[in-house]
Coordinates of C-alpha atoms and ligand atoms in Angstrom, one line a residue:
M1449 CA 0.0 0.0 0.0
T1450 CA 1.7 3.2 -1.2
P1451 CA 1.1 6.2 1.1
I1452 CA -0.4 9.3 -0.5
D1453 CA 2.1 11.4 -2.4
F1454 CA 0.8 14.9 -1.3
S1455 CA 3.2 16.6 -3.8
Q1456 CA 0.7 15.4 -6.6
L1457 CA -2.0 17.5 -5.0
P1458 CA -2.6 20.5 -7.2
H1459 CA -4.7 22.5 -4.7
T1460 CA -6.5 22.3 -1.3
P1461 CA -8.9 21.7 0.3
C1462 CA -9.3 18.2 -1.0
Y1463 CA -10.8 15.0 0.4
I1464 CA -8.6 12.0 -0.7
C1465 CA -10.2 8.6 -0.6
E1466 CA -7.6 5.9 -0.5
E1467 CA -8.8 3.1 -2.8
S1468 CA -6.8 0.4 -1.1
L1469 CA -8.2 1.3 2.4
L1470 CA -11.7 1.4 1.0
E1471 CA -11.2 -2.0 -0.5
K1472 CA -9.8 -3.4 2.7
N1473 CA -13.1 -2.3 4.5
L1474 CA -15.1 -3.9 1.7
Q1475 CA -13.1 -7.2 2.0
L1476 CA -13.9 -7.4 5.7
L1477 CA -17.6 -6.8 5.0
Q1478 CA -17.4 -9.4 2.4
R1479 CA -16.0 -11.8 4.9
V1480 CA -19.0 -11.0 7.2
Q1481 CA -21.3 -11.8 4.3
K1482 CA -19.6 -15.0 3.4
E1483 CA -19.3 -16.4 6.9
S1484 CA -22.6 -15.2 8.4
G1485 CA -24.8 -15.4 5.3
A1486 CA -26.0 -11.8 5.9
K1487 CA -26.3 -9.3 3.0
V1488 CA -24.5 -6.0 3.4
I1489 CA -25.7 -2.8 1.6
L1490 CA -24.2 0.6 1.7
A1491 CA -26.0 3.4 3.6
L1492 CA -25.6 6.4 1.2
K1493 CA -26.3 8.8 4.0
G1494 CA -22.8 8.2 5.4
F1495 CA -20.7 7.7 2.2
A1496 CA -21.8 8.5 -1.3
M1497 CA -18.7 9.0 -3.3
W1498 CA -20.2 7.4 -6.5
S1499 CA -16.9 7.4 -8.4
T1500 CA -16.0 4.4 -6.1
F1501 CA -19.3 2.5 -6.7
D1502 CA -17.9 0.1 -9.3
L1503 CA -15.5 -1.0 -6.6
V1504 CA -18.1 -1.0 -3.8
G1505 CA -20.6 -2.9 -6.0
K1506 CA -18.1 -5.7 -6.4
Y1507 CA -18.4 -6.5 -2.7
L1508 CA -21.7 -5.3 -1.4
Q1509 CA -25.2 -6.1 -2.5
G1510 CA -26.4 -2.6 -3.2
C1511 CA -27.4 0.5 -1.3
T1512 CA -29.8 1.8 1.2
A1513 CA -31.3 5.2 0.4
S1514 CA -33.1 7.7 2.5
G1515 CA -35.5 9.0 -0.1
L1516 CA -35.7 9.9 -3.8
H1517 CA -32.4 11.4 -4.5
E1518 CA -30.3 8.8 -2.8
A1519 CA -32.4 6.1 -4.5
K1520 CA -31.8 7.6 -7.9
L1521 CA -28.1 7.8 -7.2
A1522 CA -28.1 4.1 -6.1
R1523 CA -29.9 3.1 -9.2
E1524 CA -27.8 5.2 -11.5
K1525 CA -24.4 4.6 -10.1
M1526 CA -24.4 1.1 -8.6
N1527 CA -27.5 -0.4 -10.0
K1528 CA -27.7 -3.3 -7.6
E1529 CA -30.3 -3.7 -4.8
V1530 CA -31.9 -0.4 -3.9
H1531 CA -33.6 -0.3 -0.5
T1532 CA -35.4 3.0 0.2
Y1533 CA -36.6 4.2 3.6
S1534 CA -37.8 7.6 4.5
P1535 CA -39.3 8.9 7.8
A1536 CA -42.2 10.0 5.6
F1537 CA -42.6 9.6 1.9
K1538 CA -44.4 12.3 -0.2
D1539 CA -47.2 12.0 -2.6
D1540 CA -45.3 13.5 -5.5
E1541 CA -42.2 11.3 -5.1
I1542 CA -43.6 7.9 -4.1
E1543 CA -44.2 6.6 -7.6
E1544 CA -40.7 7.3 -8.9
I1545 CA -39.3 5.8 -5.7
A1546 CA -41.4 2.7 -6.2
R1547 CA -40.3 2.3 -9.8
I1548 CA -36.5 2.4 -9.0
S1549 CA -36.5 0.6 -5.7
D1550 CA -36.3 -3.2 -5.0
D1551 CA -37.4 -2.7 -1.4
I1552 CA -39.4 0.1 0.3
V1553 CA -39.4 0.6 4.1
F1554 CA -42.3 2.5 5.7
N1555 CA -41.8 4.2 9.0
S1556 CA -45.3 3.9 10.3
P1557 CA -48.5 1.9 9.8
S1558 CA -50.1 5.2 8.6
Q1559 CA -47.5 5.6 5.8
F1560 CA -47.9 1.9 5.0
H1561 CA -51.7 2.2 4.5
R1562 CA -51.4 5.5 2.6
F1563 CA -48.9 4.2 0.0
Y1564 CA -49.0 0.4 -0.1
D1565 CA -51.4 0.0 -3.0
R1566 CA -49.8 2.7 -5.2
V1567 CA -46.4 1.2 -4.7
K1568 CA -47.5 -2.3 -5.5
A1569 CA -49.4 -1.1 -8.6
I1570 CA -46.3 0.5 -10.0
N1571 CA -43.8 -2.2 -9.0
P1572 CA -45.5 -5.5 -8.1
A1573 CA -42.2 -7.2 -7.4
I1574 CA -41.1 -4.7 -4.8
S1575 CA -40.5 -5.9 -1.2
V1576 CA -42.3 -4.0 1.5
S1577 CA -41.1 -3.5 5.0
L1578 CA -41.8 -1.6 8.2
R1579 CA -39.2 0.1 10.3
V1580 CA -39.8 -0.7 14.0
N1581 CA -38.3 0.9 17.0
P1582 CA -37.1 -1.7 19.5
E1583 CA -37.0 1.0 22.2
Y1584 CA -33.6 -0.1 23.3
S1585 CA -30.9 2.5 23.2
S1586 CA -27.2 2.5 24.1
S1587 CA -26.2 5.2 21.7
P1588 CA -23.8 7.6 23.4
V1589 CA -25.1 10.8 21.7
D1590 CA -28.8 11.9 21.6
L1591 CA -28.4 13.6 18.3
Y1592 CA -27.5 10.2 16.8
N1593 CA -29.9 8.0 18.9
P1594 CA -32.7 6.7 16.8
C1595 CA -34.3 5.0 19.9
G1596 CA -34.1 8.0 22.1
I1597 CA -37.1 9.4 24.0
Y1598 CA -39.9 10.7 21.7
S1599 CA -38.0 9.4 18.6
R1600 CA -40.0 9.7 15.3
L1601 CA -37.9 6.9 13.7
G1602 CA -39.6 3.5 13.5
T1603 CA -42.9 2.1 14.9
I1604 CA -42.9 1.2 18.6
I1605 CA -44.6 -2.0 19.6
A1606 CA -47.6 -0.1 21.1
N1607 CA -48.3 1.3 17.6
F1608 CA -47.7 -1.9 15.7
D1609 CA -50.5 -3.0 13.5
A1610 CA -50.6 -6.8 13.1
S1611 CA -53.1 -6.5 10.2
L1612 CA -50.1 -5.4 8.1
L1613 CA -48.4 -8.8 8.5
S1614 CA -49.9 -10.5 5.5
K1615 CA -48.4 -7.8 3.3
L1616 CA -45.1 -7.4 4.9
D1617 CA -41.9 -8.9 3.5
G1618 CA -39.6 -7.6 6.2
L1619 CA -38.9 -5.7 9.4
N1620 CA -36.1 -3.1 9.8
F1621 CA -34.6 -1.6 12.8
H1622 CA -31.8 0.9 13.1
A1623 CA -30.7 1.6 16.6
L1624 CA -27.0 1.9 16.8
C1625 CA -24.3 4.5 16.2
E1626 CA -20.6 3.6 16.0
Q1627 CA -21.1 0.6 18.3
N1628 CA -19.7 -2.8 18.8
V1629 CA -21.5 -6.2 18.6
D1630 CA -22.4 -6.2 22.3
A1631 CA -24.8 -3.3 21.6
L1632 CA -26.3 -5.2 18.7
E1633 CA -26.9 -8.1 21.0
G1634 CA -28.8 -5.8 23.4
V1635 CA -30.9 -4.4 20.6
L1636 CA -31.6 -7.8 19.2
E1637 CA -32.8 -9.1 22.5
A1638 CA -35.2 -6.1 22.8
F1639 CA -36.3 -6.5 19.2
E1640 CA -37.0 -10.2 19.5
A1641 CA -38.8 -9.8 22.9
K1642 CA -41.2 -7.3 21.2
F1643 CA -41.4 -8.4 17.6
G1644 CA -40.1 -11.9 17.6
S1645 CA -43.5 -13.5 17.2
Y1646 CA -44.0 -11.6 13.9
I1647 CA -40.8 -12.8 12.2
D1648 CA -41.9 -16.2 11.0
G1649 CA -43.3 -15.8 7.5
L1650 CA -41.1 -12.7 6.7
K1651 CA -38.4 -12.8 4.0
Y1652 CA -35.9 -10.7 5.9
V1653 CA -34.9 -8.7 8.9
N1654 CA -32.7 -5.7 8.4
F1655 CA -30.4 -4.9 11.4
G1656 CA -29.8 -1.3 10.2
G1657 CA -26.5 0.5 10.5
G1658 CA -24.3 1.8 13.2
H1659 CA -22.2 -1.4 13.3
H1660 CA -18.6 -0.2 13.5
I1661 CA -17.4 -3.4 11.8
T1662 CA -14.2 -2.1 10.3
R1663 CA -12.9 -0.4 13.5
S1664 CA -9.9 -2.3 14.8
D1665 CA -11.5 -3.4 18.1
Y1666 CA -14.8 -4.6 16.5
D1667 CA -15.5 -8.2 17.3
V1668 CA -16.2 -9.4 13.8
D1669 CA -16.2 -13.1 14.8
R1670 CA -18.9 -12.5 17.4
L1671 CA -21.0 -10.6 14.8
I1672 CA -20.8 -13.6 12.5
E1673 CA -21.9 -15.8 15.4
V1674 CA -24.8 -13.5 16.4
I1675 CA -26.1 -13.4 12.8
K1676 CA -25.8 -17.1 12.3
A1677 CA -27.6 -17.8 15.6
F1678 CA -30.4 -15.4 14.6
K1679 CA -30.8 -17.0 11.2
A1680 CA -30.9 -20.4 12.9
R1681 CA -33.7 -19.2 15.3
Y1682 CA -35.9 -18.0 12.4
N1683 CA -35.7 -20.6 9.7
N1684 CA -32.6 -19.2 7.9
I1685 CA -34.3 -15.9 7.3
T1686 CA -32.3 -13.3 5.2
V1687 CA -30.5 -10.7 7.4
Y1688 CA -29.4 -7.4 6.0
L1689 CA -26.8 -5.0 7.5
E1690 CA -26.7 -1.5 6.1
P1691 CA -23.6 0.3 7.4
G1692 CA -22.5 3.7 6.1
E1693 CA -19.7 4.7 8.4
A1694 CA -18.1 1.3 8.5
V1695 CA -17.6 1.4 4.7
G1696 CA -15.9 4.8 4.7
W1697 CA -14.1 4.4 8.1
Q1698 CA -10.5 5.5 8.0
T1699 CA -10.3 5.6 4.2
G1700 CA -8.6 8.9 3.8
P1701 CA -8.0 12.5 4.9
L1702 CA -9.1 16.0 4.2
V1703 CA -6.1 18.1 3.2
A1704 CA -6.1 21.8 3.9
S1705 CA -3.5 24.6 3.8
V1706 CA -2.6 27.3 6.3
L1707 CA -3.6 30.6 4.9
D1708 CA -2.6 32.9 7.8
I1709 CA -1.4 32.8 11.4
V1710 CA -2.7 35.4 13.8
H1711 CA -2.2 35.9 17.5
N1712 CA -4.8 36.7 20.2
G1713 CA -3.8 35.1 23.5
M1714 CA -2.5 32.2 21.5
D1715 CA -1.4 31.3 18.0
I1716 CA -4.3 30.8 15.6
A1717 CA -3.9 29.3 12.2
I1718 CA -6.6 30.1 9.6
L1719 CA -7.1 27.2 7.2
D1720 CA -8.7 27.1 3.7
T1721 CA -11.3 24.7 5.0
S1722 CA -14.1 24.9 7.6
A1723 CA -15.3 22.8 10.5
E1724 CA -18.8 24.1 10.0
A1725 CA -19.0 23.6 6.2
H1726 CA -16.6 20.6 5.6
M1727 CA -16.2 18.7 8.9
P1728 CA -19.7 19.2 10.4
D1729 CA -19.6 16.3 12.8
T1730 CA -16.6 17.8 14.6
L1731 CA -19.1 20.5 15.8
A1732 CA -22.3 18.4 15.8
M1733 CA -21.2 15.2 17.5
P1734 CA -18.9 16.8 18.7
Y1735 CA -15.5 15.2 18.3
R1736 CA -11.9 16.1 17.6
A1737 CA -10.4 15.2 14.3
E1738 CA -6.9 13.8 14.4
V1739 CA -4.3 15.8 12.5
R1740 CA -1.3 14.0 11.1
G1741 CA 1.9 14.8 13.0
A1742 CA 0.1 16.8 15.7
A1743 CA -0.6 16.1 19.4
Q1744 CA -2.9 17.6 22.0
A1745 CA -2.4 21.3 22.9
G1746 CA 0.8 21.8 24.9
E1747 CA 2.2 18.3 24.3
K1748 CA 4.6 19.5 21.6
P1749 CA 6.4 22.9 21.7
Y1750 CA 4.2 24.8 19.2
T1751 CA 0.4 24.9 19.8
Y1752 CA -2.1 26.4 17.4
R1753 CA -5.8 26.8 17.4
F1754 CA -7.2 25.8 13.9
G1755 CA -10.0 27.9 12.6
G1756 CA -12.0 27.8 9.4
N1757 CA -12.1 30.5 6.7
T1758 CA -15.6 31.6 7.5
C1759 CA -17.0 34.4 9.6
L1760 CA -18.5 32.0 12.1
A1761 CA -16.7 32.6 15.4
G1762 CA -17.2 29.0 16.4
D1763 CA -15.8 27.6 13.2
I1764 CA -12.9 25.9 15.1
M1765 CA -11.4 22.5 14.6
G1766 CA -9.5 22.4 17.9
D1767 CA -6.1 23.1 19.4
Y1768 CA -3.1 21.1 18.1
S1769 CA 0.6 21.1 18.9
F1770 CA 3.6 20.5 16.6
D1771 CA 7.3 19.8 16.8
E1772 CA 8.1 22.7 14.4
P1773 CA 6.4 26.1 14.0
L1774 CA 3.7 26.1 11.2
K1775 CA 4.3 28.3 8.2
I1776 CA 1.8 29.9 5.8
G1777 CA 1.3 27.4 2.9
D1778 CA 1.9 24.3 5.1
K1779 CA -0.5 21.4 4.5
V1780 CA -2.7 20.2 7.3
I1781 CA -4.0 16.7 7.1
F1782 CA -7.2 15.9 9.0
E1783 CA -7.4 12.1 9.3
D1784 CA -10.5 10.0 8.6
Q1785 CA -12.6 12.6 6.8
I1786 CA -14.4 10.5 4.2
H1787 CA -17.6 9.4 5.9
Y1788 CA -20.3 11.9 7.0
T1789 CA -18.3 14.8 5.6
F1790 CA -18.9 15.6 1.9
V1791 CA -22.3 14.1 2.1
K1792 CA -23.2 16.9 4.6
N1793 CA -21.1 19.7 3.2
T1794 CA -22.6 23.2 2.6
T1795 CA -21.4 26.3 0.7
F1796 CA -21.9 28.3 3.9
N1797 CA -20.3 31.7 3.6
G1798 CA -19.5 31.0 -0.1
I1799 CA -16.4 29.1 0.7
K1800 CA -15.2 26.6 -1.9
L1801 CA -16.2 23.0 -1.4
P1802 CA -13.2 20.7 -1.1
S1803 CA -12.3 18.7 -4.2
L1804 CA -12.9 15.0 -4.2
A1805 CA -10.0 12.8 -5.1
I1806 CA -9.0 9.1 -5.2
W1807 CA -5.6 7.9 -4.4
T1808 CA -5.6 4.8 -6.6
K1809 CA -4.0 1.4 -5.8
E1810 CA -1.5 2.2 -8.5
G1811 CA -0.3 5.3 -6.7
T1812 CA -1.9 8.1 -8.8
L1813 CA -3.9 11.0 -7.5
N1814 CA -7.1 11.2 -9.5
I1815 CA -9.1 14.5 -8.8
V1816 CA -12.6 13.3 -9.6
H1817 CA -14.4 16.6 -8.9
E1818 CA -13.4 20.2 -8.3
F1819 CA -16.1 22.5 -7.2
G1820 CA -16.3 26.3 -7.8
Y1821 CA -18.6 29.3 -7.8
E1822 CA -21.4 27.5 -9.7
E1823 CA -22.1 25.2 -6.7
Y1824 CA -22.6 28.2 -4.5
K1825 CA -24.7 30.2 -7.0
N1826 CA -26.9 27.3 -8.0
R1827 CA -28.1 26.7 -4.4
L1828 CA -29.3 30.3 -4.2
S1829 CA -31.5 32.4 -6.4
Ligands
LIG669 C1 -27.8 6.3 9.2 C2 -28.4 5.1 8.9 C3 -27.7 3.9 8.5 C4 -26.2 3.9 8.5 O1 -25.7 4.2 9.8 P1 -24.1 4.2 10.0 O2 -23.9 4.7 11.4 O3 -23.5 5.1 9.0 O4 -23.6 2.8 9.8 C5 -28.4 2.8 8.2 N1 -29.7 2.7 8.2 C6 -30.5 3.8 8.6 C7 -31.9 3.6 8.6 C8 -29.9 5.0 8.9 O5 -30.6 6.0 9.2

């Protein structure tokens, strides 16, 4: 595996997806599929770099989409299984969604009753599922907890409508966020206690996303055992997993440059990127992105606060220390910025969206898209 040659980078900011790291994740997911019998599909919400979808489609069964646009992208760019879920489908989109999806997941019995006949009339072969809420949560962050108090996501057992069963092909739950298999075991126990009696006769159960399968401490063997045991309990039923983050996990950096260094109680480096616009989870989650060669503030001799090139005071990535002083023009490499970054980017303050690049297995830097003024203008009127 050749490390990225940053001298090939013509400009910053730029996300660089490392093809060999992506493939390594896909190979691990393929092992889960082979050994457990589960099917794995990519959740586009977390990673949607479609220039990699030929590669992703070699390993995974398709995509899970959260509405019309993601479903269109899944059909157009991967063209394998398309599973579409939305918290609420709309009248003017449901027919196109039905036409291009292999599987549709309703969030509530009311949505199911509203759209079932129309969906089946357009696409008689489509599978139809209901998302349920197992009301078991171990998610560390409320913003990312689909089973938190008053959650709108999925049908709780008290609202389950058993009259749907004759028309249902599957049940979905999605309850995890960046978690290990012990959390899945807890969710499964709650799911089976509540919905287990409805599983016989279904074609599949979808365990959602949030499985951090490609993280180094994830217990992959245990996951395989848990899936196999579940399948054995329910007549070899098909199990789906739909990770997003685990596909894009640690597959490449966001590279930025130092534009200026100012002093106000401390040294502050202004970068040509933005936490708010380009690394949104660092503020929303929040978490601290790792920077290559840097340590916590004060650990090395030269500490800087990194700020974005927007007028938002809180557009701050954090404080980082270095062995040598930073200079204007130096590159700053934020690690692991491929998932939940460019899928959420905005053109806030008119700043340029980072380019998207692939560092190929052969060791070439392929800039797949550079953005400019048009992206800013076209989102306004
Ligand atoms: C977000 C989401 C996923 C993917 O979650 P990750 O944490 O990225 O693995 C899968 N399914 C549903 C319904 C989701 O909302």
